[in-house]
Short mmCIF file of C-alpha atoms in Angstrom, two decimals:
data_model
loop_
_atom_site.label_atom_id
_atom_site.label_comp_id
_atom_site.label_asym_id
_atom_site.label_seq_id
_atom_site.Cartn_x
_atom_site.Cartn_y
_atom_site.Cartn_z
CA UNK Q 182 -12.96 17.64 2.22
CA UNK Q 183 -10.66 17.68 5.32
CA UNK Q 184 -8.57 14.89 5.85
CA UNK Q 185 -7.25 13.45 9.30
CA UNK Q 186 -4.34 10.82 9.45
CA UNK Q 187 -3.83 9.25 12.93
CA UNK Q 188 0.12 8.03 12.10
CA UNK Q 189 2.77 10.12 10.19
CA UNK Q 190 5.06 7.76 9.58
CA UNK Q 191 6.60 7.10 5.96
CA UNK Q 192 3.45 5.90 4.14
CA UNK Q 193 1.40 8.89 5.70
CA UNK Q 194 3.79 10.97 4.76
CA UNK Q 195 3.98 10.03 0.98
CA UNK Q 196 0.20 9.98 1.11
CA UNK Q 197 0.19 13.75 2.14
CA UNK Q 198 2.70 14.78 -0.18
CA UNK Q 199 1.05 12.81 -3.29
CA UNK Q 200 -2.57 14.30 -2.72
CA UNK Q 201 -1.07 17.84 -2.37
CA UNK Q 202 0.92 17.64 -5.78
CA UNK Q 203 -2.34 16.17 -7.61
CA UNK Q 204 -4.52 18.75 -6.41
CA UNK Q 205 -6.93 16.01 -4.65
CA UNK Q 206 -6.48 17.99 -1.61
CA UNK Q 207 -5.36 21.75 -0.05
CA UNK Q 208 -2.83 21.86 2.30
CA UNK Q 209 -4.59 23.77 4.97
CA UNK Q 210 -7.59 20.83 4.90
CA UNK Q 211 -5.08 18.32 5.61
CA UNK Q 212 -4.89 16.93 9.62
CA UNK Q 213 -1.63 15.16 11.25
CA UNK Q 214 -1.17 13.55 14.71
CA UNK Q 215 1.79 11.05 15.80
CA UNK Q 216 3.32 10.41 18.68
CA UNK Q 217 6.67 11.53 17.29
CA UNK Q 218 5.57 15.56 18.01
CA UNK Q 219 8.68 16.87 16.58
CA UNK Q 220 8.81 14.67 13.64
CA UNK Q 221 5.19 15.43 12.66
CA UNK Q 222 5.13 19.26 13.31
CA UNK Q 223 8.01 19.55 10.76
CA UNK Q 224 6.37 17.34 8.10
CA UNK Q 225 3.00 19.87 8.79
CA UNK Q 226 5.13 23.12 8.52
CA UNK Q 227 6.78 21.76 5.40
CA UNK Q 228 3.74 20.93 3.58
CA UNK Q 229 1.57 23.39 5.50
CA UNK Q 230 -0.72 20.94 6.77
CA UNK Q 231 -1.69 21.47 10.68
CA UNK Q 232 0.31 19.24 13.11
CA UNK Q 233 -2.77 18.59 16.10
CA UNK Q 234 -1.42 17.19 19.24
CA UNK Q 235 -5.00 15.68 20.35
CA UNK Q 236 -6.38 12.56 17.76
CA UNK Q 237 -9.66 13.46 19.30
CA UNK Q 238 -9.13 17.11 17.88
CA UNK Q 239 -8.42 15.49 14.50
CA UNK Q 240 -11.31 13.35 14.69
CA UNK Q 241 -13.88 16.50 15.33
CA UNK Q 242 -12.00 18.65 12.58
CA UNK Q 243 -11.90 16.01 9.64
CA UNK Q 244 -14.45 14.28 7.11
CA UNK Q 245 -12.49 11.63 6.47
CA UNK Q 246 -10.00 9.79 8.94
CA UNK Q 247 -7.51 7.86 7.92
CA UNK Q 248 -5.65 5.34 10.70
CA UNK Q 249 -1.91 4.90 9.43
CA UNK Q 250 -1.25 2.88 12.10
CA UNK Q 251 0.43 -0.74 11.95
CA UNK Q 252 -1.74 -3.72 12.85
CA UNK Q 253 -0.61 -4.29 16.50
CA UNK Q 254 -1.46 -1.06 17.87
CA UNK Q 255 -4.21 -0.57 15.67
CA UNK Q 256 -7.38 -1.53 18.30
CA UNK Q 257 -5.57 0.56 20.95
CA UNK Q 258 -6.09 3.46 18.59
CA UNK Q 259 -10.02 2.79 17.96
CA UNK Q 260 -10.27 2.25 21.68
CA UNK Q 261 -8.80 5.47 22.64
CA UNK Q 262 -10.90 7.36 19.38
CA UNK Q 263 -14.11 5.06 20.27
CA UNK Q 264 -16.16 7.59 21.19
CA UNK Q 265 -15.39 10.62 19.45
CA UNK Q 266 -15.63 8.57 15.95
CA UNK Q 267 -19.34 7.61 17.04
CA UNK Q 268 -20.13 11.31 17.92
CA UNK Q 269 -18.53 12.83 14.96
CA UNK Q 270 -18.72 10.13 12.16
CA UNK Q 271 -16.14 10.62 9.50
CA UNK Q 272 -15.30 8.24 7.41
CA UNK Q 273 -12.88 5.89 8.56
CA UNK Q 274 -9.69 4.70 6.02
CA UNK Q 275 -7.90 1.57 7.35
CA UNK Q 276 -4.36 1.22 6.25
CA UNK Q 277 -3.42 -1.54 9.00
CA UNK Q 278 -2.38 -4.98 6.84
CA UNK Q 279 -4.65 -7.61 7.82
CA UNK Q 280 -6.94 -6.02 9.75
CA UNK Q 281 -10.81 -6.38 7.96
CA UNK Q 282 -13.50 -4.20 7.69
CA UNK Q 283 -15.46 -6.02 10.29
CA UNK Q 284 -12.91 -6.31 12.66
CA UNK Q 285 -12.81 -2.41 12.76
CA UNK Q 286 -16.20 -2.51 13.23
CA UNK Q 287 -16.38 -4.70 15.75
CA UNK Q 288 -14.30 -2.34 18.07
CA UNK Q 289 -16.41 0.04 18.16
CA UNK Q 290 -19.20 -2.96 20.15
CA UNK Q 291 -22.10 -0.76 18.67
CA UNK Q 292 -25.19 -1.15 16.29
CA UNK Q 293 -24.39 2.23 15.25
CA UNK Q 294 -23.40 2.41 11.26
CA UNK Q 295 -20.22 3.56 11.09
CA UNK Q 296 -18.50 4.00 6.92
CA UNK Q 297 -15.17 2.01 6.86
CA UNK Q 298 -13.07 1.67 3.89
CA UNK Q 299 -10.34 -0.80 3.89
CA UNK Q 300 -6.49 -0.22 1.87
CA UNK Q 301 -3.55 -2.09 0.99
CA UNK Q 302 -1.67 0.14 -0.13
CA UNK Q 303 2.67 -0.74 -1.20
CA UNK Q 304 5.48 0.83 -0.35
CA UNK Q 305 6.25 2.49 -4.36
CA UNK Q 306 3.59 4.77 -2.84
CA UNK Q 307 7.03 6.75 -1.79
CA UNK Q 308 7.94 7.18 -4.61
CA UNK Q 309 4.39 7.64 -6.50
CA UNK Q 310 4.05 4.35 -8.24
CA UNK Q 311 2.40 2.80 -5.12
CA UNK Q 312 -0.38 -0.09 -5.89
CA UNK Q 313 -3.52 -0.31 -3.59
CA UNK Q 314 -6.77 -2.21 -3.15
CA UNK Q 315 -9.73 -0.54 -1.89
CA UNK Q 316 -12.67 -2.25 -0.54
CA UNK Q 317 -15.83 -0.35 1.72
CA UNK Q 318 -18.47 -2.15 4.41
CA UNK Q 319 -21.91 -2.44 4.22
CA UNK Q 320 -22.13 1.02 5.43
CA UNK Q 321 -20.06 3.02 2.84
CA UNK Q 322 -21.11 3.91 0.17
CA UNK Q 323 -19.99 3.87 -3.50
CA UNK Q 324 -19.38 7.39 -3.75
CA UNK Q 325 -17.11 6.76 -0.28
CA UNK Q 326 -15.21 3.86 -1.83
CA UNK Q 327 -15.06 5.82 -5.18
CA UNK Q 328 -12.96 9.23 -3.54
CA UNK Q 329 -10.75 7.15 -1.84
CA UNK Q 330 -9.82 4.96 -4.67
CA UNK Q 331 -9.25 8.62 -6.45
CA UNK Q 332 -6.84 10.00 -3.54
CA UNK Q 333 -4.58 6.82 -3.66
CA UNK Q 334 -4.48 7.25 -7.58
CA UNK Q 335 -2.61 10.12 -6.30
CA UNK Q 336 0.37 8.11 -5.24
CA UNK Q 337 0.24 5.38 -7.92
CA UNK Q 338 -2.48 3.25 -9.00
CA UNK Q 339 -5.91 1.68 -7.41
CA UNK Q 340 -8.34 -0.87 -7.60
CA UNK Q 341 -11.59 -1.35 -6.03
CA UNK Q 342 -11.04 -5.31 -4.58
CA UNK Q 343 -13.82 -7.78 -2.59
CA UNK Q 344 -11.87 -7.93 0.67
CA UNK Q 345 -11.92 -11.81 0.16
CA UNK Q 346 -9.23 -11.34 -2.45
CA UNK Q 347 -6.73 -8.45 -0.15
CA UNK Q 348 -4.76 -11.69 0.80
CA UNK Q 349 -3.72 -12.49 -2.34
CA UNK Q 350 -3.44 -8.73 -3.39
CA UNK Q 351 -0.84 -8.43 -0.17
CA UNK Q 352 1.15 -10.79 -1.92
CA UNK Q 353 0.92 -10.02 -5.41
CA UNK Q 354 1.17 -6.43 -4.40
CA UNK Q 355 1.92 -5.65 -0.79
CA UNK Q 356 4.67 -7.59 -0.26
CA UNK Q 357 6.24 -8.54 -3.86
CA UNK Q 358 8.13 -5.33 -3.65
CA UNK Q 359 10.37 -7.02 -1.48
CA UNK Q 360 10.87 -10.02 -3.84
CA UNK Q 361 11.23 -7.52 -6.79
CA UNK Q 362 14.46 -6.10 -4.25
CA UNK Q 363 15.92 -9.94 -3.98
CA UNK Q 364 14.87 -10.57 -7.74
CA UNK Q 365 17.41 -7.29 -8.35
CA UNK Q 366 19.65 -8.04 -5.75
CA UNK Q 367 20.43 -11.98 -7.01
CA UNK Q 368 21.31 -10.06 -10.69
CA UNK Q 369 23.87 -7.96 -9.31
CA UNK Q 370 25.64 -10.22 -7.68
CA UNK Q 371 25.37 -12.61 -10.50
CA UNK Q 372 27.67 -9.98 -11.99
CA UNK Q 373 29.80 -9.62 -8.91
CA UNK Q 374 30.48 -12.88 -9.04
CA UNK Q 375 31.67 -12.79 -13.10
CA UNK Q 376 33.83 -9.56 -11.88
CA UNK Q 377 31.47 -6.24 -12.51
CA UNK Q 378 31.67 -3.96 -9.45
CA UNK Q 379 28.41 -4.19 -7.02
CA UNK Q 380 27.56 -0.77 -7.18
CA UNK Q 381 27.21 -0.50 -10.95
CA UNK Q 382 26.08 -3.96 -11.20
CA UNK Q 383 22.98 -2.93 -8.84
CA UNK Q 384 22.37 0.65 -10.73
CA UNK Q 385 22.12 -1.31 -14.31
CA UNK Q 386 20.00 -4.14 -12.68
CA UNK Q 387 17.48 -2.02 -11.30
CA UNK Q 388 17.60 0.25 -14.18
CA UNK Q 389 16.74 -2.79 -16.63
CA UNK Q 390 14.19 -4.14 -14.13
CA UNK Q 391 12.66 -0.60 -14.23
CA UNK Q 392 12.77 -0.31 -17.74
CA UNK Q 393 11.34 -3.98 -18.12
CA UNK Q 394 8.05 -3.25 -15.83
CA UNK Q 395 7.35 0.05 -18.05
CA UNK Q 396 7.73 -1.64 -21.15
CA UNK Q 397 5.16 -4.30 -20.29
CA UNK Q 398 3.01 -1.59 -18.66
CA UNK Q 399 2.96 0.18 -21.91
CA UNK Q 400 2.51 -2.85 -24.20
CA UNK Q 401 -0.47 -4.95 -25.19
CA UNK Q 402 1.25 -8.26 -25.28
CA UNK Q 403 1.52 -10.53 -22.87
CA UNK Q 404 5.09 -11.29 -20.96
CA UNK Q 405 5.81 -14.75 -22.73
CA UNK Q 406 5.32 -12.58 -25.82
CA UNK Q 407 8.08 -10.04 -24.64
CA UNK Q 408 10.29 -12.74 -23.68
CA UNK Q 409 10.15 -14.46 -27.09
CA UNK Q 410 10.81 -11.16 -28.63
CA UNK Q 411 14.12 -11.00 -26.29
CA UNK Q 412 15.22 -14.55 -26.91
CA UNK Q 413 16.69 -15.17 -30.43
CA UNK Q 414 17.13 -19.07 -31.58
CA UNK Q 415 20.29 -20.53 -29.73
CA UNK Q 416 21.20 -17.16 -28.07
CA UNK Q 417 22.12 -16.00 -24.53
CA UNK Q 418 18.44 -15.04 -23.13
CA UNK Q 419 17.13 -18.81 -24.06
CA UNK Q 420 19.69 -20.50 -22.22
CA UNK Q 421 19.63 -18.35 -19.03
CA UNK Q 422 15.65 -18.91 -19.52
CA UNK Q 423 16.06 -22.72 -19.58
CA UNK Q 424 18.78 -22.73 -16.74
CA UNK Q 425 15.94 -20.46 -14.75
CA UNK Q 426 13.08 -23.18 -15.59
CA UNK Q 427 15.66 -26.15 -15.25
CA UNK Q 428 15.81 -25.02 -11.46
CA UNK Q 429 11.93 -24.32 -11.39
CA UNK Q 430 11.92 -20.97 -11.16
CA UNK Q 431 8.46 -20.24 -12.41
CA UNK Q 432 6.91 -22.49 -9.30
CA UNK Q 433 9.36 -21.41 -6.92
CA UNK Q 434 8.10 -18.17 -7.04
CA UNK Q 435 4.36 -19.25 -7.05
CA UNK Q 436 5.23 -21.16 -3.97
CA UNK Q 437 6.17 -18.34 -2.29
CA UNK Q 438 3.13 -16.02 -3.42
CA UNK Q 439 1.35 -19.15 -1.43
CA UNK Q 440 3.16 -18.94 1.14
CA UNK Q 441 2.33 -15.13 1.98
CA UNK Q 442 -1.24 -15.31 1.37
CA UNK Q 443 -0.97 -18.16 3.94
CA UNK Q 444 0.67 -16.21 6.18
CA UNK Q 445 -1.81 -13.30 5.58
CA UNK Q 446 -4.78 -15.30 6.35
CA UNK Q 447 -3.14 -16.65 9.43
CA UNK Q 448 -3.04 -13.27 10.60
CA UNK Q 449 -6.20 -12.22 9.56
CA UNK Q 450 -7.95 -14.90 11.81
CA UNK Q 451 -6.00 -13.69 14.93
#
């Protein structure tokens, strides 16, 4: 299977470089165009991928095309690829945040099937512990749906989704990285402020954060069970956890899971 990808950028990249060290895909199969020339001809020459200068040439070469593209620039792209999509139909792999299926579609102002898969993908994919939803039209087919699910196992882990739910999955998933950062960040400077240097005060509290997420990825027990096993009667753990819940931390963070997926349907509509 070749592969196209219209956008280069960071994601892209740690796409490419996760299906090439699974296996899911050769080098010489894989297709890059970006506007940044330089940028993406070096990426291509280190990976040995082809840098194309022409999307159109991508979009004749490749079975499946996938737009790695941000959301505002997104239609611009289908406009300019319009036609050369409808001649050559590969399968097309949305990346764009809150951009549906049937907007896609709806582009293209045809009664023409064309195959669309949908992603949210995070920004662990970078590091190859990336979490993505995958979600097809009417038009594409299990199989479709199935092999791209299988290529973003490739940089983490992935879950076939009803687009009704991506909302809450770009919260839950898409987003929370960046409360996981704060969650971090707030720890560190907890111990700043009781006189531990930042810089080793961030390195342990992202190491125990880290450490925390495997160990409840590996167990069978819920987190309230983990957290008893962590608190002993009277001890340090329960009072920081009552402290935490005396200041509503539980529905503090709920709110603000609301508050994205909010935000995400907000843009969805536009």
């Amino acid at each position: 299977m070749k592969i196209g990808f219209i956008g280069a950028g960071n994601m892209a990249s740690a796409i490419v470089e996760g299906i090439v060290q699974k296996g899911f895909s050769q080098p010489e199969d894989i297709y890059l165009y970006d506007i940044s020339t330089e940028k993406v001809q070096a990426f291509a020459k280190k990976i040995g991928a082809h840098a194309v200068n022409d999307p159109q040439e991508v979009i004749k070469t490749v079975d499946t095309l996938i737009l790695a593209v941000k959301p505002n620039v997104i239609k611009g792209v289908l406009l300019e690829a319009k036609d050369a999509i409808l001649q050559n139909d590969p399968l097309i792999v949305s990346i764009a945040a809150g951009t549906s299926t049937e907007a896609i579609y709806d582009v293209f102002e045809t009664d023409q099937p064309i195959r669309i898969v949908r992603v949210m993908p995070n920004m662990n994919a970078m590091v190859g512990e990336g979490a993505a939803a995958v979600c097809g039209n009417a038009s594409a087919a299990e199989e479709d749906v199935t092999t791209i699910i299988d290529l973003f196992n490739a940089v983490g882990k992935a879950w076939p989704l009803e687009e009704k739910y991506f909302s809450i999955f770009t919260a839950i998933a898409g987003s929370s990285p960046a409360y996981t950062f704060l969650f971090i960040d707030s720890i560190a400077r907890a111990a700043v402020k009781n006189g531990l240097p930042k810089d080793i005060a961030l390195e342990m509290a992202t190491q125990a954060v880290l450490g925390s997420a495997e160990t409840l990825a590996h167990s069978k027990e819920n987190p309230w069970t983990l957290i008893d096993r962590v608190s002993s009667p009277g001890g340090t753990t329960v009072a920081g956890i009552v402290e935490l819940e005396d200041n509503a931390f539980i529905s503090t963070v709920i709110k603000g899971i609301d508050a994205t997926i909010r935000k995400d349907e907000e843009l969805g509509k536009k």
